PDB file of C-alpha atoms in Angstrom:
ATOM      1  CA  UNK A 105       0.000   0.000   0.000  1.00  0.00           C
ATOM      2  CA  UNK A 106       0.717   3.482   0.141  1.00  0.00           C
ATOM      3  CA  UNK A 107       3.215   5.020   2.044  1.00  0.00           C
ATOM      4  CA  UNK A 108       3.240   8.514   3.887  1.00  0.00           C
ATOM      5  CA  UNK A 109       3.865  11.148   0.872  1.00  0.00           C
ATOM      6  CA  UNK A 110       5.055  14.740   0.988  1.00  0.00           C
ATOM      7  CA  UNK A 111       5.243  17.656  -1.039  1.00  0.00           C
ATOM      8  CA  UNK A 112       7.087  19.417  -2.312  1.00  0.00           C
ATOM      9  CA  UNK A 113       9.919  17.466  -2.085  1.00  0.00           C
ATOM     10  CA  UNK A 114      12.455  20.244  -2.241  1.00  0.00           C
ATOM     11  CA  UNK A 115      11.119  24.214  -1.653  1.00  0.00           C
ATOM     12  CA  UNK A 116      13.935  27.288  -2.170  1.00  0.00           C
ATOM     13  CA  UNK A 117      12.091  30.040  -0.363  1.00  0.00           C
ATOM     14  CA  UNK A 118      13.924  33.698  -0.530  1.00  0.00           C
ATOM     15  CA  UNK A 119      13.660  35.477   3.371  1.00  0.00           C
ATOM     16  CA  UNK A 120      10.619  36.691   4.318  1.00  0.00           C
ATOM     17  CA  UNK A 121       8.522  34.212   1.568  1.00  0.00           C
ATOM     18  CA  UNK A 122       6.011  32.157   2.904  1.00  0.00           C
ATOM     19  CA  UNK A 123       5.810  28.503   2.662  1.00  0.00           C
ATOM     20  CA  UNK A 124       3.638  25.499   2.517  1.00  0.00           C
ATOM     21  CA  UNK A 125       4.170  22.010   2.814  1.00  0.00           C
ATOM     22  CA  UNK A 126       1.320  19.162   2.684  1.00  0.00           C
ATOM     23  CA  UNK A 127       1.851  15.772   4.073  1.00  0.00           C
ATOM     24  CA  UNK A 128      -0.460  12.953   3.014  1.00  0.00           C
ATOM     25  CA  UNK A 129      -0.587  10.405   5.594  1.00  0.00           C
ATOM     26  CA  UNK A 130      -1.501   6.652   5.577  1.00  0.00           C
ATOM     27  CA  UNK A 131      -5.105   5.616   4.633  1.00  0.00           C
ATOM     28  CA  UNK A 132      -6.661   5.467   7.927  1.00  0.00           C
ATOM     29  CA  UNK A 133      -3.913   6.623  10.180  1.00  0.00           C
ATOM     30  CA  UNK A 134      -5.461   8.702  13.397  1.00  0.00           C
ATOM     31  CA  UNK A 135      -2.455  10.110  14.392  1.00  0.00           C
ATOM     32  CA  UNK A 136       0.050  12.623  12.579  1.00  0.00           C
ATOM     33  CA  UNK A 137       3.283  14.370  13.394  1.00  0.00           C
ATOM     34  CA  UNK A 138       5.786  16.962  12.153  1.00  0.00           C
ATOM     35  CA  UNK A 139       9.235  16.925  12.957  1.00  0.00           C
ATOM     36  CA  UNK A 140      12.106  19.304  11.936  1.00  0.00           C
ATOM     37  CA  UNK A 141      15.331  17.908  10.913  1.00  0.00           C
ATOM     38  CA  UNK A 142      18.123  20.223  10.465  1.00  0.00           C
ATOM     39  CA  UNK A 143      21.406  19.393   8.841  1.00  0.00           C
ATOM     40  CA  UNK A 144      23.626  16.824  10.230  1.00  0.00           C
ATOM     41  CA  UNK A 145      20.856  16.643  13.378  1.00  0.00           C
ATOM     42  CA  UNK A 146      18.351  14.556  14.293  1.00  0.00           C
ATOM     43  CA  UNK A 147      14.931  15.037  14.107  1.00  0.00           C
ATOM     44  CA  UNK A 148      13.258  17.261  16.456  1.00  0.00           C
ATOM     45  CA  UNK A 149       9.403  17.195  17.294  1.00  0.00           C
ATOM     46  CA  UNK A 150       7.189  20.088  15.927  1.00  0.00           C
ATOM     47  CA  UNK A 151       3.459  19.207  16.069  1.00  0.00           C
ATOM     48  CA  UNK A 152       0.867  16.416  16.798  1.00  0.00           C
ATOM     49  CA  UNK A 153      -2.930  15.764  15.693  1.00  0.00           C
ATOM     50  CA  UNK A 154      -4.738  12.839  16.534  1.00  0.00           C
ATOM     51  CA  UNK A 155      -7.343  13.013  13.731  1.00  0.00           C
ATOM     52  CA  UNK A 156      -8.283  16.721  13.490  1.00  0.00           C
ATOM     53  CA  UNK A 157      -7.564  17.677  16.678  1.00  0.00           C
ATOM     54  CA  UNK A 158      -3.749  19.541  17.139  1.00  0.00           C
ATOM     55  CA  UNK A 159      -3.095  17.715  20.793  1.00  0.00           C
ATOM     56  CA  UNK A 160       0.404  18.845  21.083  1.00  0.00           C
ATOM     57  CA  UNK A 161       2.208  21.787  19.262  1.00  0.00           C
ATOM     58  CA  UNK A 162       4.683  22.989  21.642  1.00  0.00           C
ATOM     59  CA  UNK A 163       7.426  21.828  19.673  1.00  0.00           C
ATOM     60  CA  UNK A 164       6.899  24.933  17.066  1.00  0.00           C
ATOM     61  CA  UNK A 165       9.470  27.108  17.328  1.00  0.00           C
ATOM     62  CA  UNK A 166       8.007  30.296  17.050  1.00  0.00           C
ATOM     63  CA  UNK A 167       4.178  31.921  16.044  1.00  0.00           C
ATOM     64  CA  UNK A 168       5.458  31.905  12.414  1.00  0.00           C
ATOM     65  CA  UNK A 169       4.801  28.034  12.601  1.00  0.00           C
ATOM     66  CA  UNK A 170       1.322  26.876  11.941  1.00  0.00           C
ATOM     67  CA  UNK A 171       0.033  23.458  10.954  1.00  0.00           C
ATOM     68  CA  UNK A 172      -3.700  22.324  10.281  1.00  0.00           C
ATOM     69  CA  UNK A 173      -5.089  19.105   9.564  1.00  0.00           C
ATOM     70  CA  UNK A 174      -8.957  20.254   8.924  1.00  0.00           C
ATOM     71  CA  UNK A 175     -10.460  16.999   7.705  1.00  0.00           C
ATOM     72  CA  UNK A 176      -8.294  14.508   9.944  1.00  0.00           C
ATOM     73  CA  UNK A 177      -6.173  13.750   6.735  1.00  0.00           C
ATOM     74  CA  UNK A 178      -3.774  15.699   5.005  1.00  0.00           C
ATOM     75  CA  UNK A 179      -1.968  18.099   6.985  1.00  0.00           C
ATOM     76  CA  UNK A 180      -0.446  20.576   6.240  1.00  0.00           C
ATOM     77  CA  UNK A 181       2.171  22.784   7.769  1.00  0.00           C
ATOM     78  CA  UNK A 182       2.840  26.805   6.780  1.00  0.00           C
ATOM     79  CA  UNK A 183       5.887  28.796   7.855  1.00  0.00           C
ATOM     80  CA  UNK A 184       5.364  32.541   7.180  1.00  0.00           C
ATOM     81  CA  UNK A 185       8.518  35.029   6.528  1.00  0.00           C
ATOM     82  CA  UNK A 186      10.901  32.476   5.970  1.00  0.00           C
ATOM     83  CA  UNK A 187      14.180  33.024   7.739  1.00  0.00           C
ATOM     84  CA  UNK A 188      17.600  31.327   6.893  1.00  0.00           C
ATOM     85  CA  UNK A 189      17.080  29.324  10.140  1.00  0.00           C
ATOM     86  CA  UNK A 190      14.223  27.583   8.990  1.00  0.00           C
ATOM     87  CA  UNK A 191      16.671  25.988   6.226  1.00  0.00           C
ATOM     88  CA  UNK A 192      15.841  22.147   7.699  1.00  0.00           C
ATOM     89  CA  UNK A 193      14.263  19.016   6.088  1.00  0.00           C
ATOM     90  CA  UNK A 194      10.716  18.674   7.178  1.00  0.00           C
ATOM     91  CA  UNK A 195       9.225  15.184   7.661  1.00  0.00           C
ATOM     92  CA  UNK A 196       5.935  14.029   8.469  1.00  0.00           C
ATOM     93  CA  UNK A 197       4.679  10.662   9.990  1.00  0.00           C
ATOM     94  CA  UNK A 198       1.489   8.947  10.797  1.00  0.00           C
ATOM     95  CA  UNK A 199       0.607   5.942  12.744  1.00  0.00           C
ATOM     96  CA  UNK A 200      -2.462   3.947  13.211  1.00  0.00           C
ATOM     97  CA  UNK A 201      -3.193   4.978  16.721  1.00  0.00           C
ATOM     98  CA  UNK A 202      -1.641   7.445  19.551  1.00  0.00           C
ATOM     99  CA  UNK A 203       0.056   4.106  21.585  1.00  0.00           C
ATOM    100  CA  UNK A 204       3.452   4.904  22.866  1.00  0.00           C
ATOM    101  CA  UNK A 205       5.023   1.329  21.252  1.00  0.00           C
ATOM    102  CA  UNK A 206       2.631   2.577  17.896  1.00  0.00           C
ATOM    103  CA  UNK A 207       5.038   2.265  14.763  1.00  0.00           C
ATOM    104  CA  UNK A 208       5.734   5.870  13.211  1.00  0.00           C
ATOM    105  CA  UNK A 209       5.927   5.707   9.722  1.00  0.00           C
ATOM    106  CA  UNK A 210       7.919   8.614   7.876  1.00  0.00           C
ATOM    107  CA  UNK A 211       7.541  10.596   4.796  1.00  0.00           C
ATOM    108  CA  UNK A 212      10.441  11.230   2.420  1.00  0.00           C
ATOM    109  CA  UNK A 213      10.540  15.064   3.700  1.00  0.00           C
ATOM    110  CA  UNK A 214      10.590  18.408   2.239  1.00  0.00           C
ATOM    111  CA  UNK A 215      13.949  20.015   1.866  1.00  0.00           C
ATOM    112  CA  UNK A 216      13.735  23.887   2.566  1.00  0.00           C
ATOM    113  CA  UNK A 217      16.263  25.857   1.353  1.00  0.00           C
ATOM    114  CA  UNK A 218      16.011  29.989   2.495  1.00  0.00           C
ATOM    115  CA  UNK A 219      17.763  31.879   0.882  1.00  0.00           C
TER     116      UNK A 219
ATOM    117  CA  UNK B 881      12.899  16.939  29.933  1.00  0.00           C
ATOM    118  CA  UNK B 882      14.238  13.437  28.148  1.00  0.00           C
ATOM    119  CA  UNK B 883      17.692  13.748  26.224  1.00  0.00           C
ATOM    120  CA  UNK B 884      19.092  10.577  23.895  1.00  0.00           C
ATOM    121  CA  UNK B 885      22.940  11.186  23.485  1.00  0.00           C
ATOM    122  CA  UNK B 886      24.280   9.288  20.444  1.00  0.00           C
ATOM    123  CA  UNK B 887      28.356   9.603  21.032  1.00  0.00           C
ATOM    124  CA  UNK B 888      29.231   8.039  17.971  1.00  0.00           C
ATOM    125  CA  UNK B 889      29.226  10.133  15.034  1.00  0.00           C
ATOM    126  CA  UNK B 890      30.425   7.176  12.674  1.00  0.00           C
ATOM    127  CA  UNK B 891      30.964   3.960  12.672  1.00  0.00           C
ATOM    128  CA  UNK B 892      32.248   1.704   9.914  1.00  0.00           C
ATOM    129  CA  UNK B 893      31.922  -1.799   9.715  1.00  0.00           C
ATOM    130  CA  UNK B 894      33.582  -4.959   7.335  1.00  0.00           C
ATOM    131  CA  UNK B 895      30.627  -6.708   5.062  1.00  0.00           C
ATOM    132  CA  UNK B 896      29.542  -9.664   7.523  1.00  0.00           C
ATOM    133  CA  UNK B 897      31.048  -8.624  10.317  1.00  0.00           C
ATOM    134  CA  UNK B 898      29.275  -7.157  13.751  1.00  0.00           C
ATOM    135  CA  UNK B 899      29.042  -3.834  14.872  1.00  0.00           C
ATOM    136  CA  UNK B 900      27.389  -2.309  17.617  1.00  0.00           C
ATOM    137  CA  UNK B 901      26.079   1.719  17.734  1.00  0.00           C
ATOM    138  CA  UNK B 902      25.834   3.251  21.163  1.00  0.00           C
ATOM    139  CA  UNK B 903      22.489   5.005  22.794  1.00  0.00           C
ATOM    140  CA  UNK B 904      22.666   6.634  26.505  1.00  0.00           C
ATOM    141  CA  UNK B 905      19.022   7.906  27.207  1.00  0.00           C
ATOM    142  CA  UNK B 906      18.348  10.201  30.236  1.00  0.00           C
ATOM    143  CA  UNK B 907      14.924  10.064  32.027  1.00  0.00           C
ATOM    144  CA  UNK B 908      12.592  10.599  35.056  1.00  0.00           C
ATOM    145  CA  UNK B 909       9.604   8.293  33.731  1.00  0.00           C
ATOM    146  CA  UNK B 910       9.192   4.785  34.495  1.00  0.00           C
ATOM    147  CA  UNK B 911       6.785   3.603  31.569  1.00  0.00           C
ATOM    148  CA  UNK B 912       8.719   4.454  28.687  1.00  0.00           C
ATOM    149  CA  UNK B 913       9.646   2.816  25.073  1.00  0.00           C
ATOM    150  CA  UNK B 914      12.854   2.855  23.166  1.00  0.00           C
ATOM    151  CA  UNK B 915      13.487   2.706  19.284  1.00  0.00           C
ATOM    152  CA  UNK B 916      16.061   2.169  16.674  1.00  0.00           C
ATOM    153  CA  UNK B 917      15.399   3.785  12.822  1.00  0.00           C
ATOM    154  CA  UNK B 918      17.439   3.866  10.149  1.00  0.00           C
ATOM    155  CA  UNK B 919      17.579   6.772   7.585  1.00  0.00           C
ATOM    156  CA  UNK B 920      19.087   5.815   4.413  1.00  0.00           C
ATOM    157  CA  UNK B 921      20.435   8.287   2.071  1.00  0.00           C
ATOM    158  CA  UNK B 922      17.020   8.886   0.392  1.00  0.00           C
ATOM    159  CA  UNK B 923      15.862  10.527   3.685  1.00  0.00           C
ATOM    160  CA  UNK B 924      12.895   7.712   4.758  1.00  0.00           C
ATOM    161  CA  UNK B 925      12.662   6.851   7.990  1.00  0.00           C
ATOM    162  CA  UNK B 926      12.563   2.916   8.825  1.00  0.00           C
ATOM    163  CA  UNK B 927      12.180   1.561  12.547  1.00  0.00           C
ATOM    164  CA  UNK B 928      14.513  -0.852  12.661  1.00  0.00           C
ATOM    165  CA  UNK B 929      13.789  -2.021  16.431  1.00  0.00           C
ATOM    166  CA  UNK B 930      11.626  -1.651  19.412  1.00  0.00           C
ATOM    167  CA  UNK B 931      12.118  -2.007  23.030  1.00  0.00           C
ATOM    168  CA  UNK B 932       9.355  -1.748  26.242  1.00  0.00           C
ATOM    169  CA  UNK B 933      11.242  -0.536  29.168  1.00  0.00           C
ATOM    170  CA  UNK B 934       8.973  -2.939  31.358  1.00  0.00           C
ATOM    171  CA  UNK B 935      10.620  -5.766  29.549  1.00  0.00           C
ATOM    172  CA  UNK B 936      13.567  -7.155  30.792  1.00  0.00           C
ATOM    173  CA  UNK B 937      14.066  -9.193  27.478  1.00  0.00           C
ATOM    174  CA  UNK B 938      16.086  -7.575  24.803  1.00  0.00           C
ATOM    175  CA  UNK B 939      14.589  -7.140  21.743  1.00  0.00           C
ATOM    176  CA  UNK B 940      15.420  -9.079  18.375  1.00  0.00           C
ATOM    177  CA  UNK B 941      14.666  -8.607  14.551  1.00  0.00           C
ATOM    178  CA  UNK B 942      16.260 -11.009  12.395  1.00  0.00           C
ATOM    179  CA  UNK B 943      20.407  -9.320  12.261  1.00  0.00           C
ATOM    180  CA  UNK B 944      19.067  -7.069  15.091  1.00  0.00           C
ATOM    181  CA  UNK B 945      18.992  -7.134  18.403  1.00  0.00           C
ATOM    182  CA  UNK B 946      19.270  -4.491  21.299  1.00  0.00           C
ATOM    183  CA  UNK B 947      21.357  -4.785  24.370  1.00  0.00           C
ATOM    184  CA  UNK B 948      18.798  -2.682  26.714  1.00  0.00           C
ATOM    185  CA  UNK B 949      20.330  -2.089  30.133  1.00  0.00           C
ATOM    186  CA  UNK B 950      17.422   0.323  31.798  1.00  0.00           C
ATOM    187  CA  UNK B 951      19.577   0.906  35.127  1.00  0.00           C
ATOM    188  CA  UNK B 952      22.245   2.413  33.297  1.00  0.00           C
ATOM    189  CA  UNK B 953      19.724   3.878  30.857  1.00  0.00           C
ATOM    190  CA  UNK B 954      21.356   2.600  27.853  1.00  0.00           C
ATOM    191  CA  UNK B 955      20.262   0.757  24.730  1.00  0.00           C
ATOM    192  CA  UNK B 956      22.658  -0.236  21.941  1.00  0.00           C
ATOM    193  CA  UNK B 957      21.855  -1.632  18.547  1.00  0.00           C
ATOM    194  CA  UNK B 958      23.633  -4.934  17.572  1.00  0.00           C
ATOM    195  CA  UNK B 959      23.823  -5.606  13.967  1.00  0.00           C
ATOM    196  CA  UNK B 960      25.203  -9.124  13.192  1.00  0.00           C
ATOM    197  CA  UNK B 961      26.248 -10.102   9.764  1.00  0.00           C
ATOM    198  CA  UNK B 962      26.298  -6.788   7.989  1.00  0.00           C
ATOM    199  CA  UNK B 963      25.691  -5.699   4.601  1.00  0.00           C
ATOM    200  CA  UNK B 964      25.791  -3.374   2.035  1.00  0.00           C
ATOM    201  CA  UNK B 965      22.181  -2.295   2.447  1.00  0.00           C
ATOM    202  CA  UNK B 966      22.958  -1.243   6.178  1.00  0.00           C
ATOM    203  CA  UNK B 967      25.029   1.817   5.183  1.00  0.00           C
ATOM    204  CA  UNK B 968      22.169   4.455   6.515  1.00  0.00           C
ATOM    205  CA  UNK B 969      21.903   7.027   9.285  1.00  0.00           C
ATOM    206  CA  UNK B 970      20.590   5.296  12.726  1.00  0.00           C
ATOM    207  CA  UNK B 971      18.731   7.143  15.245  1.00  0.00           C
ATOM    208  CA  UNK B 972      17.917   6.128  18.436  1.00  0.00           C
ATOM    209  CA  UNK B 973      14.834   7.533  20.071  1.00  0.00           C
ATOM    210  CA  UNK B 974      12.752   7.442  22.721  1.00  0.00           C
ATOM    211  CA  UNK B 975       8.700   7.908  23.669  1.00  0.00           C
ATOM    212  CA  UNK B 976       7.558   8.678  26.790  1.00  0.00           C
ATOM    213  CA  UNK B 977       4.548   6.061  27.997  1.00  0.00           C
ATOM    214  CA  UNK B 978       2.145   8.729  27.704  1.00  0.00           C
ATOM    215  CA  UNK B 979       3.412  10.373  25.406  1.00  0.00           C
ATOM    216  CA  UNK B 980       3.170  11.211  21.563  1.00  0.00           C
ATOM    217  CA  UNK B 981       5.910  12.618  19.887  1.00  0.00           C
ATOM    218  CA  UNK B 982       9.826  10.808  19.621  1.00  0.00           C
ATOM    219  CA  UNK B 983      12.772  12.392  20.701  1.00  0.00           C
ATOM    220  CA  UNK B 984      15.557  11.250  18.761  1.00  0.00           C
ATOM    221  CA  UNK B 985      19.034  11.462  19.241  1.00  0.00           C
ATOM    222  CA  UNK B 986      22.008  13.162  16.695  1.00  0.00           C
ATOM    223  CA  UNK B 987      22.278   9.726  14.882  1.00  0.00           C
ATOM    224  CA  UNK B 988      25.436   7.581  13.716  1.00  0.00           C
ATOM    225  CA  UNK B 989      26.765   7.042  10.425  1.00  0.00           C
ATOM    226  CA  UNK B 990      27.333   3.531   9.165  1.00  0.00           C
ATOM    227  CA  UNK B 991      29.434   2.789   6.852  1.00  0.00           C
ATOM    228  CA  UNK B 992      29.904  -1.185   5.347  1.00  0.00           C
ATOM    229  CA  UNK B 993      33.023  -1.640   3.764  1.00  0.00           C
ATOM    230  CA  UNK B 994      33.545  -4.215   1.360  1.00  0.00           C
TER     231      UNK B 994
END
């Protein structure tokens, strides 16, 4: 089947653009994540929904940050005036339900480049 | 707040032969779970391995297996046998029992050598 799907896969942004990237979970999946993975780092927790419903979003790193999943499906996740910092690759996961031992399964990720 | 330190930046390994990548994980929480992924150059994220803390059994997949010592709060990946395909990025991580989200650690670089 299907896996988690993202896009764009690769977004230049000049500073001060804003940006949005969609993430297209697995069929069925109640739970969905964002995570920010900067160069060389691992990846670091952003957001959470559990269907429509953002549970957990105090991983954003500042009010430029937003992320919506209105439907309980595809999220997606909007960074407004783009600054050089937010240079990172962006992955998404989803899982089947919220349990702790619950398999994440990852996207490919967006690559944002700001320039 | 939970921490995973990853003190390995890169390993390297011979084809068939065993390596094993380090994971210290610092904690408060007694209910907690413990994972292994793999990144591979093309960026996708594969869990590799799984570990309950309540389980006193270390966990095995196939070439993998864990050596999960919870007093000492550390949990290494063993991987026996390796091959080509195992050149990737690893990441340990950990989930709090009630918890959503993974925190991951800075990851170590495998490289299989011929």
């Amino acid at each position: 089947g299907a896996g988690v799907s993202q896009s764009p896969r690769y977004k230049v942004a000049k500073r001060g653009q804003d940006v949005a990237l969609r993430c297209d979970p697995i069929s069925g999946h109640v739970s969905l994540f964002w995570y920010q993975q900067a160069l060389g780092q691992g990846p670091e927790f952003l957001t959470y929904f559990q269907n429509e419903a953002q549970l957990d979003k105090s991983g954003l790193p500042s009010d430029r940050f937003f992320a919506e999943r209105p439907e309980g499906s595809v999220s997606t996740l909007k960074i407004q005036r783009t600054q050089q910092e937010d240079s990172a690759v962006y992955l998404c996961a989803s899982s089947v339900t919220s349990g702790a031992l619950i398999e994440q399964f990852f996207g490919p990720g967006t690559r944002l480049t700001v320039l | 707040a939970q921490t995973v330190t990853q003190s390995q930046p890169e390993m390297s390994v011979q084809e068939a032969e065993t390596v094993t990548l380090s994971c210290t994980y610092d904690t408060s929480e007694s209910d907690y779970y413990l994972f292994w992924y793999k990144q591979p150059p093309s960026r996708q994220m594969i869990l590799v391995i799984r570990q309950e803390a309540y389980k006193q059994q270390n966990a095995t997949e196939n070439r993998f297996s864990v050596n999960f010592q919870k007093a000492a709060k550390s949990f290494s990946l063993k991987i026996s046998d390796s091959q080509l395909g195992d050149a990737a990025m690893y990441f340990c991580a950990y989930r709090g029992g009630t918890a959503s989200k993974l925190t991951f650690g800075t990851g170590t670089r495998l490289q299989v050598t011929l």
